[in-house]
């Protein structure tokens, strides 16, 4: 893998990740861009103890551009995008419309492929492996950025999720604090450690492997299952069998196996609702340990993949109980979801 770091015309960082070591990345961004100005502000909710990023500058961001104006496609004569090169493998750049920026964290865009019409599930194992390298490298780099406490790599897929650019891409947030969800998991793990002397994540994964009924897919180094108390209609958690706190700590065997496992999961997601159905909207979210928080060593890297579609043509909305009280009501029993996800295996 070759990594090349460069700058866009307004000073934002752009990184190329290439499978081949002899690729030269020297294209210059010719656009007359003004420096990025952001007005992000983090406000803390005194009642809930969580944080809200107020980011009014994002209202002007690019919204469903036509395909020939896609800012994530390679540049060509007369049409300059965010990526000055004529082609690329994986490209990562700082978001021009960040929710978090400066000493309030960092927002990056990850372009998974230069092919505008592809989906992540269409990538080859080599391409998916390159994306994993990029996620890992960004986690390692952002760990060194002062003020970044936690790195979140994720993909929103589908207009139903609110995706405003069709080009296959994900995002990376470097938060300046431990996120509320991760904080909850750390507290659960600490409580479990106190009561049982054991690791919570090990016990959760061990239970799923023992009960088998919710296991969707198992490799030599990874296991994917629908969690016992799934919140979403179709939700899968993917864990490396050897527990590690973050992407940097994955061993070679787990890295090598990851593309085949993850691509198969994504393909199954697209088949859940049967042929003729539009691609399944999903959120794919990497959970990583914060860098300095207490209990970091008890955290387990894992990926949570879920869809908001509950049946053909119908979405699960976060309505009164979910939005008002944080109590999810799930119409699909986790065991039935797991069975469906096994039925649609390649
Ligand atoms: Zn594109």
Coordinates of C-alpha atoms and ligand atoms in Angstrom, one line a residue:
X1 CA 0.0 0.0 0.0
X2 CA 1.3 3.5 -0.9
X3 CA 0.0 6.6 0.9
X4 CA 0.5 10.1 -0.6
X5 CA -0.4 13.2 1.4
X6 CA -1.1 16.5 -0.4
X7 CA -3.2 19.6 -0.1
X8 CA -6.2 21.0 -1.8
X9 CA -6.3 24.6 -3.0
X10 CA -7.8 25.9 0.2
X11 CA -5.3 24.0 2.4
X12 CA -7.4 21.0 3.3
X13 CA -5.5 17.7 3.4
X14 CA -6.0 15.1 0.7
X15 CA -4.6 11.6 1.0
X16 CA -4.4 8.9 -1.7
X17 CA -4.1 5.2 -0.8
X18 CA -3.0 3.0 -3.7
X19 CA -2.5 -0.7 -3.9
X20 CA 0.5 -0.3 -6.1
X21 CA 3.7 1.2 -4.7
X22 CA 4.8 2.9 -8.0
X23 CA 1.9 5.2 -8.5
X24 CA 2.8 8.9 -8.6
X25 CA 0.3 11.4 -7.2
X26 CA 1.4 14.9 -8.2
X27 CA -1.8 16.5 -9.6
X28 CA -2.4 20.0 -8.3
X29 CA -5.8 21.4 -7.4
X30 CA -6.3 24.4 -9.8
X31 CA -9.6 25.6 -8.3
X32 CA -9.7 29.2 -6.9
X33 CA -11.1 28.1 -3.5
X34 CA -11.6 30.4 -0.5
X35 CA -10.3 29.1 2.8
X36 CA -12.9 27.0 4.6
X37 CA -14.7 29.0 7.3
X38 CA -16.6 27.0 9.9
X39 CA -18.8 28.1 12.8
X40 CA -19.0 24.8 14.6
X41 CA -19.8 25.0 18.3
X42 CA -20.2 22.1 20.7
X43 CA -23.0 22.6 23.3
X44 CA -23.5 20.3 26.2
X45 CA -27.0 19.3 27.2
X46 CA -27.2 19.8 31.0
X47 CA -30.1 17.4 31.4
X48 CA -28.8 14.5 29.3
X49 CA -25.1 15.1 29.7
X50 CA -24.5 14.7 25.9
X51 CA -23.1 17.0 23.3
X52 CA -24.6 18.6 20.2
X53 CA -22.5 20.1 17.4
X54 CA -24.2 23.2 16.1
X55 CA -22.9 23.7 12.6
X56 CA -24.9 26.4 10.7
X57 CA -22.3 26.6 7.9
X58 CA -23.4 23.2 6.7
X59 CA -26.8 24.4 5.4
X60 CA -25.0 25.5 2.1
X61 CA -23.4 22.1 1.4
X62 CA -23.6 20.2 -1.9
X63 CA -27.0 18.6 -2.2
X64 CA -27.7 15.8 -4.7
X65 CA -25.6 17.2 -7.6
X66 CA -26.1 15.8 -11.1
X67 CA -23.6 12.9 -11.8
X68 CA -21.5 15.0 -14.1
X69 CA -20.9 17.5 -11.3
X70 CA -20.0 14.9 -8.6
X71 CA -17.3 16.4 -6.3
X72 CA -16.0 12.9 -5.5
X73 CA -15.3 11.7 -9.0
X74 CA -11.8 12.1 -10.5
X75 CA -11.2 15.4 -12.1
X76 CA -11.1 15.7 -15.9
X77 CA -10.5 18.5 -18.4
X78 CA -12.7 21.4 -17.6
X79 CA -14.3 19.7 -14.6
X80 CA -12.4 19.9 -11.4
X81 CA -13.7 17.9 -8.4
X82 CA -12.3 17.5 -4.9
X83 CA -9.8 15.0 -6.2
X84 CA -7.4 16.6 -8.8
X85 CA -6.2 13.2 -10.1
X86 CA -7.6 11.5 -13.3
X87 CA -8.1 8.3 -11.3
X88 CA -7.6 7.0 -7.8
X89 CA -7.8 3.9 -5.6
X90 CA -9.0 5.2 -2.2
X91 CA -9.0 9.0 -1.5
X92 CA -9.5 10.7 1.8
X93 CA -9.9 14.5 2.3
X94 CA -11.0 16.9 4.9
X95 CA -14.7 17.8 4.5
X96 CA -15.3 21.2 3.1
X97 CA -18.5 21.4 5.2
X98 CA -17.4 19.8 8.5
X99 CA -19.6 19.3 11.5
X100 CA -16.4 19.3 13.6
X101 CA -13.2 21.3 12.8
X102 CA -10.2 23.0 14.2
X103 CA -9.9 22.3 17.9
X104 CA -13.4 20.8 17.9
X105 CA -12.3 17.7 16.1
X106 CA -12.1 16.7 12.4
X107 CA -14.3 15.5 9.6
X108 CA -13.0 13.6 6.7
X109 CA -14.6 12.1 3.5
X110 CA -13.4 8.6 2.3
X111 CA -14.0 7.8 -1.3
X112 CA -14.1 4.0 -1.6
X113 CA -13.5 3.9 -5.4
X114 CA -13.3 6.3 -8.3
X115 CA -16.3 4.4 -9.9
X116 CA -19.3 6.7 -9.4
X117 CA -21.9 4.0 -10.0
X118 CA -20.4 1.3 -7.8
X119 CA -21.5 0.4 -4.2
X120 CA -19.2 -0.8 -1.5
X121 CA -20.6 -4.3 -2.0
X122 CA -19.4 -4.2 -5.6
X123 CA -15.7 -3.7 -4.6
X124 CA -13.2 -6.4 -5.1
X125 CA -11.6 -8.0 -2.0
X126 CA -8.4 -6.0 -2.8
X127 CA -10.3 -2.7 -3.0
X128 CA -12.1 -3.4 0.3
X129 CA -8.8 -4.3 1.8
X130 CA -7.4 -0.9 0.7
X131 CA -10.4 0.8 2.4
X132 CA -9.6 -1.1 5.6
X133 CA -6.0 0.1 5.3
X134 CA -7.2 3.7 4.9
X135 CA -9.6 3.5 7.9
X136 CA -6.7 2.0 10.0
X137 CA -4.2 4.6 8.9
X138 CA -6.6 7.5 9.5
X139 CA -7.3 6.1 13.0
X140 CA -3.5 6.0 13.7
X141 CA -2.9 9.5 12.3
X142 CA -5.9 11.1 14.2
X143 CA -4.7 9.5 17.4
X144 CA -1.8 11.9 17.2
X145 CA -3.9 15.0 16.6
X146 CA -4.2 17.0 19.8
X147 CA -7.7 17.1 21.1
X148 CA -9.0 14.1 19.1
X149 CA -10.2 11.5 21.6
X150 CA -12.2 9.0 19.5
X151 CA -12.3 8.1 15.8
X152 CA -15.5 7.0 14.1
X153 CA -15.3 5.5 10.6
X154 CA -18.8 5.1 9.0
X155 CA -20.8 4.8 5.9
X156 CA -24.3 6.1 5.3
X157 CA -25.8 4.4 2.2
X158 CA -29.0 5.4 0.5
X159 CA -31.1 8.5 0.1
X160 CA -33.4 7.2 2.8
X161 CA -30.5 7.7 5.3
X162 CA -30.0 11.2 4.1
X163 CA -27.1 10.7 1.8
X164 CA -26.7 13.8 -0.4
X165 CA -23.9 12.4 -2.7
X166 CA -24.5 9.1 -4.6
X167 CA -20.7 8.4 -5.1
X168 CA -19.7 5.5 -2.9
X169 CA -18.1 7.1 0.1
X170 CA -18.0 7.2 3.9
X171 CA -16.9 9.6 6.5
X172 CA -14.5 9.7 9.4
X173 CA -15.1 11.8 12.5
X174 CA -12.5 12.6 15.0
X175 CA -14.4 13.7 18.1
X176 CA -12.8 15.8 20.8
X177 CA -14.6 13.8 23.5
X178 CA -15.8 10.3 24.3
X179 CA -19.2 9.9 22.5
X180 CA -22.3 9.2 24.7
X181 CA -22.8 5.7 23.1
X182 CA -19.2 4.7 23.7
X183 CA -19.3 6.1 27.2
X184 CA -22.3 3.9 27.9
X185 CA -20.5 0.8 26.6
X186 CA -17.5 1.6 28.7
X187 CA -19.6 2.0 31.8
X188 CA -21.4 -1.3 31.0
X189 CA -18.0 -3.0 30.6
X190 CA -16.7 -1.6 33.8
X191 CA -19.8 -2.7 35.7
X192 CA -19.5 -6.2 34.3
X193 CA -15.8 -6.4 35.2
X194 CA -16.6 -5.4 38.8
X195 CA -19.4 -8.0 39.2
X196 CA -17.9 -10.9 37.2
X197 CA -14.2 -10.2 36.8
X198 CA -14.6 -10.9 33.1
X199 CA -14.8 -8.8 29.9
X200 CA -18.3 -7.9 28.8
X201 CA -17.6 -8.1 25.1
X202 CA -16.0 -11.5 25.4
X203 CA -19.1 -12.8 27.3
X204 CA -21.5 -11.2 24.7
X205 CA -19.6 -12.8 21.7
X206 CA -19.2 -16.1 23.6
X207 CA -22.9 -16.3 24.3
X208 CA -23.8 -15.7 20.6
X209 CA -21.3 -18.3 19.5
X210 CA -22.7 -20.8 22.0
X211 CA -26.4 -20.1 21.2
X212 CA -25.8 -20.0 17.5
X213 CA -29.4 -19.0 16.6
X214 CA -28.4 -15.4 15.9
X215 CA -25.1 -16.0 14.2
X216 CA -25.2 -14.9 10.6
X217 CA -21.7 -15.6 9.3
X218 CA -18.6 -17.0 10.9
X219 CA -15.0 -17.1 9.5
X220 CA -11.8 -18.2 11.1
X221 CA -11.1 -14.7 12.5
X222 CA -14.5 -12.9 12.5
X223 CA -18.0 -13.6 13.6
X224 CA -21.2 -11.7 12.7
X225 CA -24.5 -12.0 14.6
X226 CA -27.8 -10.2 15.1
X227 CA -27.6 -8.9 18.7
X228 CA -29.9 -10.4 21.3
X229 CA -31.6 -7.1 21.8
X230 CA -31.3 -5.7 18.3
X231 CA -32.7 -2.1 18.1
X232 CA -33.2 -2.1 14.3
X233 CA -35.2 -4.4 12.0
X234 CA -32.0 -5.9 10.5
X235 CA -28.9 -5.3 12.5
X236 CA -25.6 -7.2 12.5
X237 CA -22.6 -6.8 14.8
X238 CA -19.3 -8.0 13.4
X239 CA -16.4 -8.8 15.8
X240 CA -12.9 -10.0 15.3
X241 CA -12.6 -13.2 17.4
X242 CA -9.4 -11.9 19.0
X243 CA -10.5 -8.9 21.0
X244 CA -8.7 -5.6 20.1
X245 CA -9.5 -2.0 21.2
X246 CA -9.2 -0.4 17.7
X247 CA -8.4 -1.0 14.0
X248 CA -4.7 -0.4 14.6
X249 CA -4.5 -3.6 16.7
X250 CA -6.0 -6.0 14.2
X251 CA -3.6 -8.7 13.2
X252 CA -2.7 -9.7 9.7
X253 CA -4.9 -12.8 9.7
X254 CA -8.0 -10.7 10.6
X255 CA -7.1 -8.0 8.1
X256 CA -6.8 -10.5 5.3
X257 CA -10.1 -12.2 6.1
X258 CA -12.1 -9.0 6.6
X259 CA -12.9 -8.1 3.0
X260 CA -14.5 -11.4 2.2
X261 CA -16.7 -11.4 5.4
X262 CA -17.8 -7.8 5.1
X263 CA -18.5 -7.9 1.3
X264 CA -20.6 -11.0 1.9
X265 CA -22.6 -9.2 4.7
X266 CA -23.3 -6.2 2.4
X267 CA -24.4 -8.5 -0.4
X268 CA -26.8 -10.2 1.9
X269 CA -28.2 -6.9 3.1
X270 CA -29.1 -6.1 -0.5
X271 CA -31.0 -9.4 -0.8
X272 CA -33.0 -9.2 2.5
X273 CA -36.1 -7.8 0.8
X274 CA -36.1 -10.0 -2.3
X275 CA -35.3 -9.4 -6.0
X276 CA -36.5 -6.2 -7.6
X277 CA -36.2 -4.2 -4.4
X278 CA -34.0 -1.0 -4.6
X279 CA -30.6 -1.3 -2.8
X280 CA -31.0 -1.6 1.0
X281 CA -30.3 1.7 2.8
X282 CA -27.8 1.1 5.6
X283 CA -25.6 2.6 8.2
X284 CA -22.2 0.8 8.8
X285 CA -20.5 2.1 11.9
X286 CA -17.1 1.1 13.4
X287 CA -16.9 1.2 17.2
X288 CA -13.4 1.9 18.5
X289 CA -12.0 2.5 21.9
X290 CA -11.3 6.2 22.8
X291 CA -7.6 6.9 23.0
X292 CA -7.2 7.8 26.6
X293 CA -10.4 7.0 28.4
X294 CA -10.5 4.7 31.5
X295 CA -11.4 1.2 30.5
X296 CA -10.0 1.5 27.0
X297 CA -8.4 -1.9 27.3
X298 CA -11.8 -3.5 28.1
X299 CA -13.4 -2.1 24.9
X300 CA -13.8 -4.3 21.8
X301 CA -13.5 -3.0 18.2
X302 CA -16.5 -4.0 16.3
X303 CA -18.7 -2.9 13.4
X304 CA -22.4 -2.4 13.7
X305 CA -24.4 -2.6 10.4
X306 CA -28.1 -1.9 10.2
X307 CA -30.9 -0.9 7.9
X308 CA -33.8 1.4 8.6
X309 CA -35.9 -0.5 6.1
X310 CA -38.3 -2.9 7.9
X311 CA -40.1 -4.5 5.0
X312 CA -40.5 -3.9 1.3
X313 CA -41.1 -0.2 0.7
X314 CA -41.4 0.7 4.4
X315 CA -39.0 2.4 6.6
X316 CA -38.6 2.2 10.4
X317 CA -39.1 5.8 11.7
X318 CA -37.7 6.9 15.0
X319 CA -41.1 8.0 16.4
X320 CA -42.5 8.8 19.8
X321 CA -41.1 6.0 21.9
X322 CA -37.7 6.0 20.1
X323 CA -37.1 9.7 19.7
X324 CA -39.0 10.8 22.8
X325 CA -37.9 8.2 25.3
X326 CA -35.0 6.2 23.7
X327 CA -37.0 3.0 23.9
X328 CA -36.8 1.1 20.6
X329 CA -39.7 -1.0 19.4
X330 CA -38.4 -3.6 16.9
X331 CA -41.0 -5.5 14.8
X332 CA -38.5 -8.1 13.5
X333 CA -37.4 -10.7 16.1
X334 CA -33.6 -10.9 16.1
X335 CA -33.7 -14.7 15.6
X336 CA -35.9 -14.2 12.5
X337 CA -33.6 -11.5 11.1
X338 CA -30.6 -13.8 11.6
X339 CA -32.5 -16.6 9.8
X340 CA -33.3 -14.4 6.8
X341 CA -29.6 -13.2 6.7
X342 CA -28.5 -16.8 6.5
X343 CA -31.1 -17.7 3.8
X344 CA -29.7 -15.1 1.4
X345 CA -26.1 -16.3 1.6
X346 CA -24.1 -16.2 -1.6
Ligands
LIG1 ZN1 -18.8 10.5 -8.5

